Amino acid sequence: MFDLPAQRAHLSEKYDLAPSPELAASMSDIYDRMSRVVSPVDWAIYAPYVKAINDLKAERNAVILGHNYMTPEIYHGISDFGGDSLQLAIKATEVEADVIVQCGVHFMAETSKILSPQKTVLMPDMEAGCSLAESITAEGIEEMRRRYPGAPVVSYVNTTAEVKAASDICCTSSNAAQIVAAQDSHTIIMTPDQYLAQNVARDVPHKNVVWWEGSCIVHEQYSPQDLRDFREWNPGTRLIAHPECPPDVVAEADFSGSTSGIIKYVTDEKPEKALLITECSMASNIADELPEVDFVGPCNMCPYMKKITLEKVLYALDTMTGQVEVDPEVADKARLSVQRMIDLSRQLGI
Ligand code: 13P
Ligand code: SF4
């Protein structure tokens, strides 16, 4: 558990973190990437943290990998690389730094550690979990194997290292359908996201996709009626859904894709109005780059992603606490599943 008062006391002894309009003004190049969604007053509060973190990164030879769901001050202020789960996993294999700070959720940090065991991987808040990763254990995978003998197990990267180790191959939302289609078996077990699996089953009708009953607490909240109502009240809005949404929600949307797929779609199409049926920070992070697009609500927040704050990142980097460890034997097996996914994705040109 976090002892926030103690952490704050530690940080304030070492850093001048008082809001500073002068410092904020001197960092306007960074602010320009988020000025549509972050007020100047908030930027004056964030700027001292952003400067301290960026200075420390250089000192520690660290890189920050920021998922697309991070808040703009993290995504644009301190991340060296932003992206979806697949892009961040690949980046973890490529960066040469000694330290990776994972601004995302725990399974992403574990994936980085699995792929780069020699690097120090820091998780600013160990309690940044994921409802999907929590929904299944390695025993669950064995149960599915008993139910469907001989069927390969394709597990979403939103899983623990133990689950990855018990699976045959991983997938993310940007390659799930292609990974399933490429399996040499008619029946494919997909875990743990029932909705991603059902969306894949629709896209790969020649396969018999069976699934675990997990779900994402952010995306399962949408209903098809929400989308129909929204369309009626806001004609002309492009509705864009993440494939962790139930299939009847995806069916009502104009496009569905991974978080990076969504960014690419909006960047290419530049609709006048767009509703992103996903986590709230997605729209915030691309708002400045796409001034011609009016991003309209509502959105849902991921309480796990939102545990990551500038303050926690600074504390983790300063004290080098929050180091992610994976049992080497588990990591070796999990690496096979993740690496198979990366290799197959490259082969398929994803
Ligand atoms: P992406 O792989 O699309 O970034 O999704 C990760 C995630 O956790 C979405 O909820
Ligand atoms: Fe997990 Fe959903 Fe949060 Fe993504 S948005 S980290 S799938 S709970």
mmCIF file of N, CA, C and O in Angstrom, residues 122-204:
data_model
loop_
_atom_site.group_PDB
_atom_site.id
_atom_site.type_symbol
_atom_site.label_atom_id
_atom_site.label_comp_id
_atom_site.label_asym_id
_atom_site.label_seq_id
_atom_site.Cartn_x
_atom_site.Cartn_y
_atom_site.Cartn_z
ATOM 1 N N LEU A 122 10.209 -0.786 -13.760
ATOM 2 C CA LEU A 122 9.546 -0.159 -12.616
ATOM 3 C C LEU A 122 8.063 0.051 -12.893
ATOM 4 O O LEU A 122 7.678 0.482 -13.987
ATOM 5 N N MET A 123 7.264 -0.282 -11.915
ATOM 6 C CA MET A 123 5.819 -0.073 -11.980
ATOM 7 C C MET A 123 5.489 0.973 -10.918
ATOM 8 O O MET A 123 5.669 0.702 -9.721
ATOM 9 N N PRO A 124 5.045 2.169 -11.328
ATOM 10 C CA PRO A 124 4.834 3.234 -10.338
ATOM 11 C C PRO A 124 3.770 2.919 -9.289
ATOM 12 O O PRO A 124 3.784 3.494 -8.211
ATOM 13 N N ASP A 125 2.847 2.031 -9.601
ATOM 14 C CA ASP A 125 1.867 1.601 -8.597
ATOM 15 C C ASP A 125 1.542 0.137 -8.864
ATOM 16 O O ASP A 125 0.905 -0.197 -9.869
ATOM 17 N N MET A 126 1.979 -0.716 -7.955
ATOM 18 C CA MET A 126 1.792 -2.167 -8.134
ATOM 19 C C MET A 126 0.314 -2.565 -8.134
ATOM 20 O O MET A 126 -0.034 -3.661 -8.530
ATOM 21 N N GLU A 127 -0.548 -1.664 -7.648
ATOM 22 C CA GLU A 127 -1.971 -2.009 -7.608
ATOM 23 C C GLU A 127 -2.709 -1.642 -8.888
ATOM 24 O O GLU A 127 -3.931 -1.786 -8.966
ATOM 25 N N ALA A 128 -1.967 -1.176 -9.888
ATOM 26 C CA ALA A 128 -2.597 -0.897 -11.179
ATOM 27 C C ALA A 128 -2.789 -2.230 -11.906
ATOM 28 O O ALA A 128 -1.936 -2.669 -12.671
ATOM 29 N N GLY A 129 -3.888 -2.885 -11.624
ATOM 30 C CA GLY A 129 -4.146 -4.226 -12.186
ATOM 31 C C GLY A 129 -4.980 -4.164 -13.445
ATOM 32 O O GLY A 129 -4.880 -3.209 -14.236
ATOM 33 N N CYS A 130 -5.822 -5.157 -13.644
ATOM 34 C CA CYS A 130 -6.686 -5.218 -14.835
ATOM 35 C C CYS A 130 -7.727 -6.297 -14.561
ATOM 36 O O CYS A 130 -7.361 -7.403 -14.142
ATOM 37 N N SER A 131 -8.987 -5.976 -14.783
ATOM 38 C CA SER A 131 -10.051 -6.958 -14.475
ATOM 39 C C SER A 131 -9.900 -8.218 -15.327
ATOM 40 O O SER A 131 -10.288 -9.309 -14.898
ATOM 41 N N LEU A 132 -9.337 -8.081 -16.522
ATOM 42 C CA LEU A 132 -9.146 -9.267 -17.370
ATOM 43 C C LEU A 132 -8.039 -10.147 -16.801
ATOM 44 O O LEU A 132 -8.205 -11.360 -16.667
ATOM 45 N N ALA A 133 -6.911 -9.524 -16.446
ATOM 46 C CA ALA A 133 -5.783 -10.296 -15.909
ATOM 47 C C ALA A 133 -6.180 -11.004 -14.615
ATOM 48 O O ALA A 133 -5.695 -12.107 -14.319
ATOM 49 N N GLU A 134 -7.075 -10.366 -13.848
ATOM 50 C CA GLU A 134 -7.492 -10.966 -12.573
ATOM 51 C C GLU A 134 -8.520 -12.075 -12.755
ATOM 52 O O GLU A 134 -8.836 -12.789 -11.804
ATOM 53 N N SER A 135 -9.071 -12.220 -13.956
ATOM 54 C CA SER A 135 -10.198 -13.151 -14.149
ATOM 55 C C SER A 135 -9.752 -14.594 -14.369
ATOM 56 O O SER A 135 -10.585 -15.501 -14.353
ATOM 57 N N ILE A 136 -8.468 -14.827 -14.602
ATOM 58 C CA ILE A 136 -8.047 -16.199 -14.926
ATOM 59 C C ILE A 136 -6.667 -16.506 -14.336
ATOM 60 O O ILE A 136 -5.820 -15.603 -14.240
ATOM 61 N N THR A 137 -6.496 -17.774 -13.948
ATOM 62 C CA THR A 137 -5.191 -18.239 -13.455
ATOM 63 C C THR A 137 -4.724 -19.362 -14.393
ATOM 64 O O THR A 137 -5.469 -19.800 -15.279
ATOM 65 N N ALA A 138 -3.507 -19.851 -14.115
ATOM 66 C CA ALA A 138 -2.993 -20.965 -14.928
ATOM 67 C C ALA A 138 -3.905 -22.193 -14.805
ATOM 68 O O ALA A 138 -4.050 -22.960 -15.768
ATOM 69 N N GLU A 139 -4.552 -22.373 -13.646
ATOM 70 C CA GLU A 139 -5.493 -23.512 -13.490
ATOM 71 C C GLU A 139 -6.662 -23.360 -14.460
ATOM 72 O O GLU A 139 -7.176 -24.339 -14.993
ATOM 73 N N GLY A 140 -7.100 -22.122 -14.663
ATOM 74 C CA GLY A 140 -8.193 -21.865 -15.616
ATOM 75 C C GLY A 140 -7.807 -22.316 -17.024
ATOM 76 O O GLY A 140 -8.615 -22.872 -17.778
ATOM 77 N N ILE A 141 -6.548 -22.081 -17.379
ATOM 78 C CA ILE A 141 -6.072 -22.503 -18.712
ATOM 79 C C ILE A 141 -6.120 -24.041 -18.792
ATOM 80 O O ILE A 141 -6.578 -24.608 -19.802
ATOM 81 N N GLU A 142 -5.679 -24.689 -17.730
ATOM 82 C CA GLU A 142 -5.685 -26.169 -17.734
ATOM 83 C C GLU A 142 -7.117 -26.690 -17.832
ATOM 84 O O GLU A 142 -7.391 -27.678 -18.525
ATOM 85 N N GLU A 143 -8.032 -26.003 -17.145
ATOM 86 C CA GLU A 143 -9.455 -26.399 -17.212
ATOM 87 C C GLU A 143 -9.966 -26.313 -18.667
ATOM 88 O O GLU A 143 -10.650 -27.209 -19.149
ATOM 89 N N MET A 144 -9.607 -25.240 -19.351
ATOM 90 C CA MET A 144 -10.034 -25.088 -20.755
ATOM 91 C C MET A 144 -9.401 -26.167 -21.636
ATOM 92 O O MET A 144 -10.036 -26.709 -22.542
ATOM 93 N N ARG A 145 -8.152 -26.505 -21.345
ATOM 94 C CA ARG A 145 -7.492 -27.559 -22.148
ATOM 95 C C ARG A 145 -8.199 -28.894 -21.940
ATOM 96 O O ARG A 145 -8.318 -29.696 -22.870
ATOM 97 N N ARG A 146 -8.664 -29.136 -20.686
ATOM 98 C CA ARG A 146 -9.383 -30.400 -20.438
ATOM 99 C C ARG A 146 -10.716 -30.399 -21.179
ATOM 100 O O ARG A 146 -11.140 -31.404 -21.723
ATOM 101 N N ARG A 147 -11.383 -29.230 -21.217
ATOM 102 C CA ARG A 147 -12.688 -29.146 -21.887
ATOM 103 C C ARG A 147 -12.572 -29.279 -23.405
ATOM 104 O O ARG A 147 -13.454 -29.797 -24.061
ATOM 105 N N TYR A 148 -11.460 -28.774 -23.952
ATOM 106 C CA TYR A 148 -11.282 -28.780 -25.418
ATOM 107 C C TYR A 148 -9.923 -29.400 -25.748
ATOM 108 O O TYR A 148 -8.985 -28.685 -26.142
ATOM 109 N N PRO A 149 -9.803 -30.738 -25.616
ATOM 110 C CA PRO A 149 -8.493 -31.381 -25.775
ATOM 111 C C PRO A 149 -7.876 -31.080 -27.154
ATOM 112 O O PRO A 149 -8.574 -31.137 -28.174
ATOM 113 N N GLY A 150 -6.616 -30.752 -27.131
ATOM 114 C CA GLY A 150 -5.884 -30.533 -28.388
ATOM 115 C C GLY A 150 -6.013 -29.129 -28.952
ATOM 116 O O GLY A 150 -5.277 -28.767 -29.875
ATOM 117 N N ALA A 151 -6.953 -28.330 -28.418
ATOM 118 C CA ALA A 151 -7.128 -26.979 -28.987
ATOM 119 C C ALA A 151 -6.041 -26.043 -28.459
ATOM 120 O O ALA A 151 -5.748 -26.051 -27.260
ATOM 121 N N PRO A 152 -5.438 -25.241 -29.328
ATOM 122 C CA PRO A 152 -4.409 -24.300 -28.851
ATOM 123 C C PRO A 152 -5.034 -23.172 -28.025
ATOM 124 O O PRO A 152 -6.180 -22.785 -28.253
ATOM 125 N N VAL A 153 -4.248 -22.668 -27.076
ATOM 126 C CA VAL A 153 -4.730 -21.582 -26.211
ATOM 127 C C VAL A 153 -4.089 -20.266 -26.646
ATOM 128 O O VAL A 153 -2.864 -20.123 -26.605
ATOM 129 N N VAL A 154 -4.938 -19.345 -27.080
ATOM 130 C CA VAL A 154 -4.483 -17.994 -27.435
ATOM 131 C C VAL A 154 -4.910 -17.071 -26.297
ATOM 132 O O VAL A 154 -6.107 -16.867 -26.075
ATOM 133 N N SER A 155 -3.938 -16.565 -25.543
ATOM 134 C CA SER A 155 -4.283 -15.697 -24.416
ATOM 135 C C SER A 155 -3.955 -14.249 -24.727
ATOM 136 O O SER A 155 -2.881 -13.925 -25.252
ATOM 137 N N TYR A 156 -4.887 -13.399 -24.391
ATOM 138 C CA TYR A 156 -4.721 -11.955 -24.515
ATOM 139 C C TYR A 156 -3.518 -11.554 -23.657
ATOM 140 O O TYR A 156 -3.281 -12.168 -22.611
ATOM 141 N N VAL A 157 -2.763 -10.533 -24.076
ATOM 142 C CA VAL A 157 -1.639 -10.112 -23.229
ATOM 143 C C VAL A 157 -2.108 -9.590 -21.880
ATOM 144 O O VAL A 157 -1.306 -9.488 -20.947
ATOM 145 N N ASN A 158 -3.381 -9.267 -21.779
ATOM 146 C CA ASN A 158 -3.940 -8.806 -20.491
ATOM 147 C C ASN A 158 -4.088 -9.996 -19.546
ATOM 148 O O ASN A 158 -5.178 -10.361 -19.110
ATOM 149 N N THR A 159 -2.960 -10.633 -19.226
ATOM 150 C CA THR A 159 -2.932 -11.817 -18.357
ATOM 151 C C THR A 159 -1.635 -11.788 -17.548
ATOM 152 O O THR A 159 -0.672 -11.105 -17.932
ATOM 153 N N THR A 160 -1.600 -12.576 -16.481
ATOM 154 C CA THR A 160 -0.371 -12.652 -15.678
ATOM 155 C C THR A 160 0.689 -13.474 -16.422
ATOM 156 O O THR A 160 0.377 -14.212 -17.375
ATOM 157 N N ALA A 161 1.913 -13.404 -15.922
ATOM 158 C CA ALA A 161 3.006 -14.186 -16.512
ATOM 159 C C ALA A 161 2.693 -15.685 -16.433
ATOM 160 O O ALA A 161 2.988 -16.440 -17.377
ATOM 161 N N GLU A 162 2.072 -16.134 -15.330
ATOM 162 C CA GLU A 162 1.749 -17.570 -15.172
ATOM 163 C C GLU A 162 0.771 -18.019 -16.254
ATOM 164 O O GLU A 162 0.898 -19.116 -16.801
ATOM 165 N N VAL A 163 -0.204 -17.183 -16.548
ATOM 166 C CA VAL A 163 -1.192 -17.537 -17.575
ATOM 167 C C VAL A 163 -0.530 -17.547 -18.955
ATOM 168 O O VAL A 163 -0.760 -18.454 -19.767
ATOM 169 N N LYS A 164 0.326 -16.574 -19.197
ATOM 170 C CA LYS A 164 1.043 -16.561 -20.487
ATOM 171 C C LYS A 164 1.879 -17.836 -20.614
ATOM 172 O O LYS A 164 1.953 -18.453 -21.679
ATOM 173 N N ALA A 165 2.526 -18.213 -19.489
ATOM 174 C CA ALA A 165 3.391 -19.397 -19.512
ATOM 175 C C ALA A 165 2.588 -20.666 -19.797
ATOM 176 O O ALA A 165 3.100 -21.605 -20.410
ATOM 177 N N ALA A 166 1.325 -20.683 -19.377
ATOM 178 C CA ALA A 166 0.484 -21.870 -19.585
ATOM 179 C C ALA A 166 -0.201 -21.867 -20.948
ATOM 180 O O ALA A 166 -0.875 -22.833 -21.313
ATOM 181 N N SER A 167 -0.037 -20.780 -21.717
ATOM 182 C CA SER A 167 -0.720 -20.640 -23.019
ATOM 183 C C SER A 167 0.220 -21.016 -24.160
ATOM 184 O O SER A 167 1.432 -21.146 -23.968
ATOM 185 N N ASP A 168 -0.341 -21.145 -25.360
ATOM 186 C CA ASP A 168 0.502 -21.465 -26.520
ATOM 187 C C ASP A 168 1.032 -20.221 -27.202
ATOM 188 O O ASP A 168 2.143 -20.195 -27.715
ATOM 189 N N ILE A 169 0.192 -19.194 -27.230
ATOM 190 C CA ILE A 169 0.587 -17.951 -27.910
ATOM 191 C C ILE A 169 -0.256 -16.825 -27.330
ATOM 192 O O ILE A 169 -1.382 -17.067 -26.862
ATOM 193 N N CYS A 170 0.278 -15.619 -27.368
ATOM 194 C CA CYS A 170 -0.498 -14.459 -26.903
ATOM 195 C C CYS A 170 -1.096 -13.726 -28.089
ATOM 196 O O CYS A 170 -0.752 -13.987 -29.254
ATOM 197 N N CYS A 171 -1.976 -12.794 -27.792
ATOM 198 C CA CYS A 171 -2.491 -11.882 -28.817
ATOM 199 C C CYS A 171 -2.793 -10.556 -28.138
ATOM 200 O O CYS A 171 -2.831 -10.479 -26.913
ATOM 201 N N THR A 172 -2.964 -9.522 -28.936
ATOM 202 C CA THR A 172 -3.483 -8.249 -28.422
ATOM 203 C C THR A 172 -4.697 -7.910 -29.271
ATOM 204 O O THR A 172 -5.016 -8.635 -30.233
ATOM 205 N N SER A 173 -5.317 -6.788 -28.970
ATOM 206 C CA SER A 173 -6.508 -6.448 -29.752
ATOM 207 C C SER A 173 -6.139 -6.056 -31.179
ATOM 208 O O SER A 173 -7.001 -6.022 -32.046
ATOM 209 N N SER A 174 -4.855 -5.758 -31.437
ATOM 210 C CA SER A 174 -4.515 -5.378 -32.814
ATOM 211 C C SER A 174 -4.145 -6.576 -33.692
ATOM 212 O O SER A 174 -3.980 -6.427 -34.898
ATOM 213 N N ASN A 175 -4.004 -7.761 -33.110
ATOM 214 C CA ASN A 175 -3.639 -8.903 -33.965
ATOM 215 C C ASN A 175 -4.469 -10.163 -33.672
ATOM 216 O O ASN A 175 -4.199 -11.220 -34.254
ATOM 217 N N ALA A 176 -5.474 -10.057 -32.790
ATOM 218 C CA ALA A 176 -6.178 -11.258 -32.309
ATOM 219 C C ALA A 176 -6.777 -12.093 -33.454
ATOM 220 O O ALA A 176 -6.584 -13.327 -33.494
ATOM 221 N N ALA A 177 -7.475 -11.448 -34.371
ATOM 222 C CA ALA A 177 -8.150 -12.211 -35.434
ATOM 223 C C ALA A 177 -7.113 -12.936 -36.305
ATOM 224 O O ALA A 177 -7.291 -14.121 -36.649
ATOM 225 N N GLN A 178 -6.021 -12.245 -36.618
ATOM 226 C CA GLN A 178 -4.993 -12.857 -37.484
ATOM 227 C C GLN A 178 -4.281 -13.995 -36.763
ATOM 228 O O GLN A 178 -3.949 -15.013 -37.384
ATOM 229 N N ILE A 179 -4.031 -13.826 -35.468
ATOM 230 C CA ILE A 179 -3.359 -14.890 -34.699
ATOM 231 C C ILE A 179 -4.265 -16.118 -34.647
ATOM 232 O O ILE A 179 -3.808 -17.257 -34.850
ATOM 233 N N VAL A 180 -5.543 -15.901 -34.399
ATOM 234 C CA VAL A 180 -6.478 -17.039 -34.339
ATOM 235 C C VAL A 180 -6.567 -17.701 -35.711
ATOM 236 O O VAL A 180 -6.488 -18.936 -35.835
ATOM 237 N N ALA A 181 -6.697 -16.899 -36.761
ATOM 238 C CA ALA A 181 -6.826 -17.464 -38.118
ATOM 239 C C ALA A 181 -5.598 -18.296 -38.477
ATOM 240 O O ALA A 181 -5.699 -19.278 -39.234
ATOM 241 N N ALA A 182 -4.432 -17.934 -37.940
ATOM 242 C CA ALA A 182 -3.192 -18.623 -38.314
ATOM 243 C C ALA A 182 -2.976 -19.934 -37.546
ATOM 244 O O ALA A 182 -2.035 -20.672 -37.851
ATOM 245 N N GLN A 183 -3.821 -20.230 -36.558
ATOM 246 C CA GLN A 183 -3.618 -21.460 -35.765
ATOM 247 C C GLN A 183 -4.028 -22.683 -36.584
ATOM 248 O O GLN A 183 -5.055 -22.671 -37.262
ATOM 249 N N ASP A 184 -3.221 -23.730 -36.421
ATOM 250 C CA ASP A 184 -3.433 -24.949 -37.201
ATOM 251 C C ASP A 184 -4.413 -25.873 -36.470
ATOM 252 O O ASP A 184 -4.063 -26.989 -36.097
ATOM 253 N N SER A 185 -5.623 -25.392 -36.242
ATOM 254 C CA SER A 185 -6.614 -26.185 -35.509
ATOM 255 C C SER A 185 -7.972 -25.543 -35.791
ATOM 256 O O SER A 185 -8.054 -24.312 -35.965
ATOM 257 N N HIS A 186 -9.023 -26.357 -35.823
ATOM 258 C CA HIS A 186 -10.344 -25.765 -36.070
ATOM 259 C C HIS A 186 -10.855 -25.070 -34.810
ATOM 260 O O HIS A 186 -11.379 -23.963 -34.874
ATOM 261 N N THR A 187 -10.677 -25.745 -33.669
ATOM 262 C CA THR A 187 -11.133 -25.132 -32.408
ATOM 263 C C THR A 187 -9.973 -24.386 -31.754
ATOM 264 O O THR A 187 -8.857 -24.913 -31.662
ATOM 265 N N ILE A 188 -10.257 -23.148 -31.334
ATOM 266 C CA ILE A 188 -9.222 -22.309 -30.695
ATOM 267 C C ILE A 188 -9.792 -21.814 -29.370
ATOM 268 O O ILE A 188 -10.908 -21.279 -29.325
ATOM 269 N N ILE A 189 -9.008 -21.973 -28.313
ATOM 270 C CA ILE A 189 -9.414 -21.448 -27.008
ATOM 271 C C ILE A 189 -8.870 -20.027 -26.897
ATOM 272 O O ILE A 189 -7.671 -19.800 -27.064
ATOM 273 N N MET A 190 -9.770 -19.070 -26.610
ATOM 274 C CA MET A 190 -9.298 -17.696 -26.364
ATOM 275 C C MET A 190 -9.581 -17.325 -24.917
ATOM 276 O O MET A 190 -10.691 -17.503 -24.424
ATOM 277 N N THR A 191 -8.557 -16.803 -24.238
ATOM 278 C CA THR A 191 -8.750 -16.344 -22.862
ATOM 279 C C THR A 191 -8.104 -14.972 -22.729
ATOM 280 O O THR A 191 -7.204 -14.656 -23.502
ATOM 281 N N PRO A 192 -8.485 -14.160 -21.720
ATOM 282 C CA PRO A 192 -9.648 -14.363 -20.863
ATOM 283 C C PRO A 192 -10.846 -13.509 -21.276
ATOM 284 O O PRO A 192 -11.854 -13.523 -20.581
ATOM 285 N N ASP A 193 -10.752 -12.769 -22.410
ATOM 286 C CA ASP A 193 -11.806 -11.797 -22.705
ATOM 287 C C ASP A 193 -12.885 -12.409 -23.599
ATOM 288 O O ASP A 193 -12.684 -12.598 -24.793
ATOM 289 N N GLN A 194 -14.040 -12.688 -23.007
ATOM 290 C CA GLN A 194 -15.134 -13.287 -23.776
ATOM 291 C C GLN A 194 -15.566 -12.386 -24.943
ATOM 292 O O GLN A 194 -15.945 -12.898 -26.004
ATOM 293 N N TYR A 195 -15.504 -11.061 -24.750
ATOM 294 C CA TYR A 195 -16.012 -10.182 -25.815
ATOM 295 C C TYR A 195 -15.019 -10.076 -26.967
ATOM 296 O O TYR A 195 -15.412 -10.108 -28.129
ATOM 297 N N LEU A 196 -13.739 -9.958 -26.628
ATOM 298 C CA LEU A 196 -12.738 -9.956 -27.706
ATOM 299 C C LEU A 196 -12.870 -11.266 -28.488
ATOM 300 O O LEU A 196 -12.861 -11.275 -29.728
ATOM 301 N N ALA A 197 -13.044 -12.371 -27.764
ATOM 302 C CA ALA A 197 -13.164 -13.682 -28.425
ATOM 303 C C ALA A 197 -14.397 -13.724 -29.332
ATOM 304 O O ALA A 197 -14.339 -14.217 -30.465
ATOM 305 N N GLN A 198 -15.510 -13.173 -28.846
ATOM 306 C CA GLN A 198 -16.726 -13.200 -29.670
ATOM 307 C C GLN A 198 -16.573 -12.292 -30.901
ATOM 308 O O GLN A 198 -17.069 -12.598 -31.982
ATOM 309 N N ASN A 199 -15.876 -11.179 -30.726
ATOM 310 C CA ASN A 199 -15.624 -10.301 -31.882
ATOM 311 C C ASN A 199 -14.706 -10.982 -32.890
ATOM 312 O O ASN A 199 -14.894 -10.868 -34.104
ATOM 313 N N VAL A 200 -13.717 -11.727 -32.373
ATOM 314 C CA VAL A 200 -12.821 -12.471 -33.271
ATOM 315 C C VAL A 200 -13.603 -13.583 -33.969
ATOM 316 O O VAL A 200 -13.461 -13.806 -35.181
ATOM 317 N N ALA A 201 -14.469 -14.273 -33.232
ATOM 318 C CA ALA A 201 -15.256 -15.377 -33.807
ATOM 319 C C ALA A 201 -16.068 -14.876 -35.005
ATOM 320 O O ALA A 201 -16.193 -15.578 -36.018
ATOM 321 N N ARG A 202 -16.582 -13.655 -34.892
ATOM 322 C CA ARG A 202 -17.353 -13.078 -36.009
ATOM 323 C C ARG A 202 -16.440 -12.819 -37.216
ATOM 324 O O ARG A 202 -16.819 -13.044 -38.363
ATOM 325 N N ASP A 203 -15.200 -12.387 -36.944
ATOM 326 C CA ASP A 203 -14.274 -12.050 -38.041
ATOM 327 C C ASP A 203 -13.589 -13.266 -38.635
ATOM 328 O O ASP A 203 -13.033 -13.193 -39.737
ATOM 329 N N VAL A 204 -13.575 -14.376 -37.897
ATOM 330 C CA VAL A 204 -12.892 -15.590 -38.380
ATOM 331 C C VAL A 204 -13.915 -16.748 -38.345
ATOM 332 O O VAL A 204 -13.785 -17.686 -37.556
#
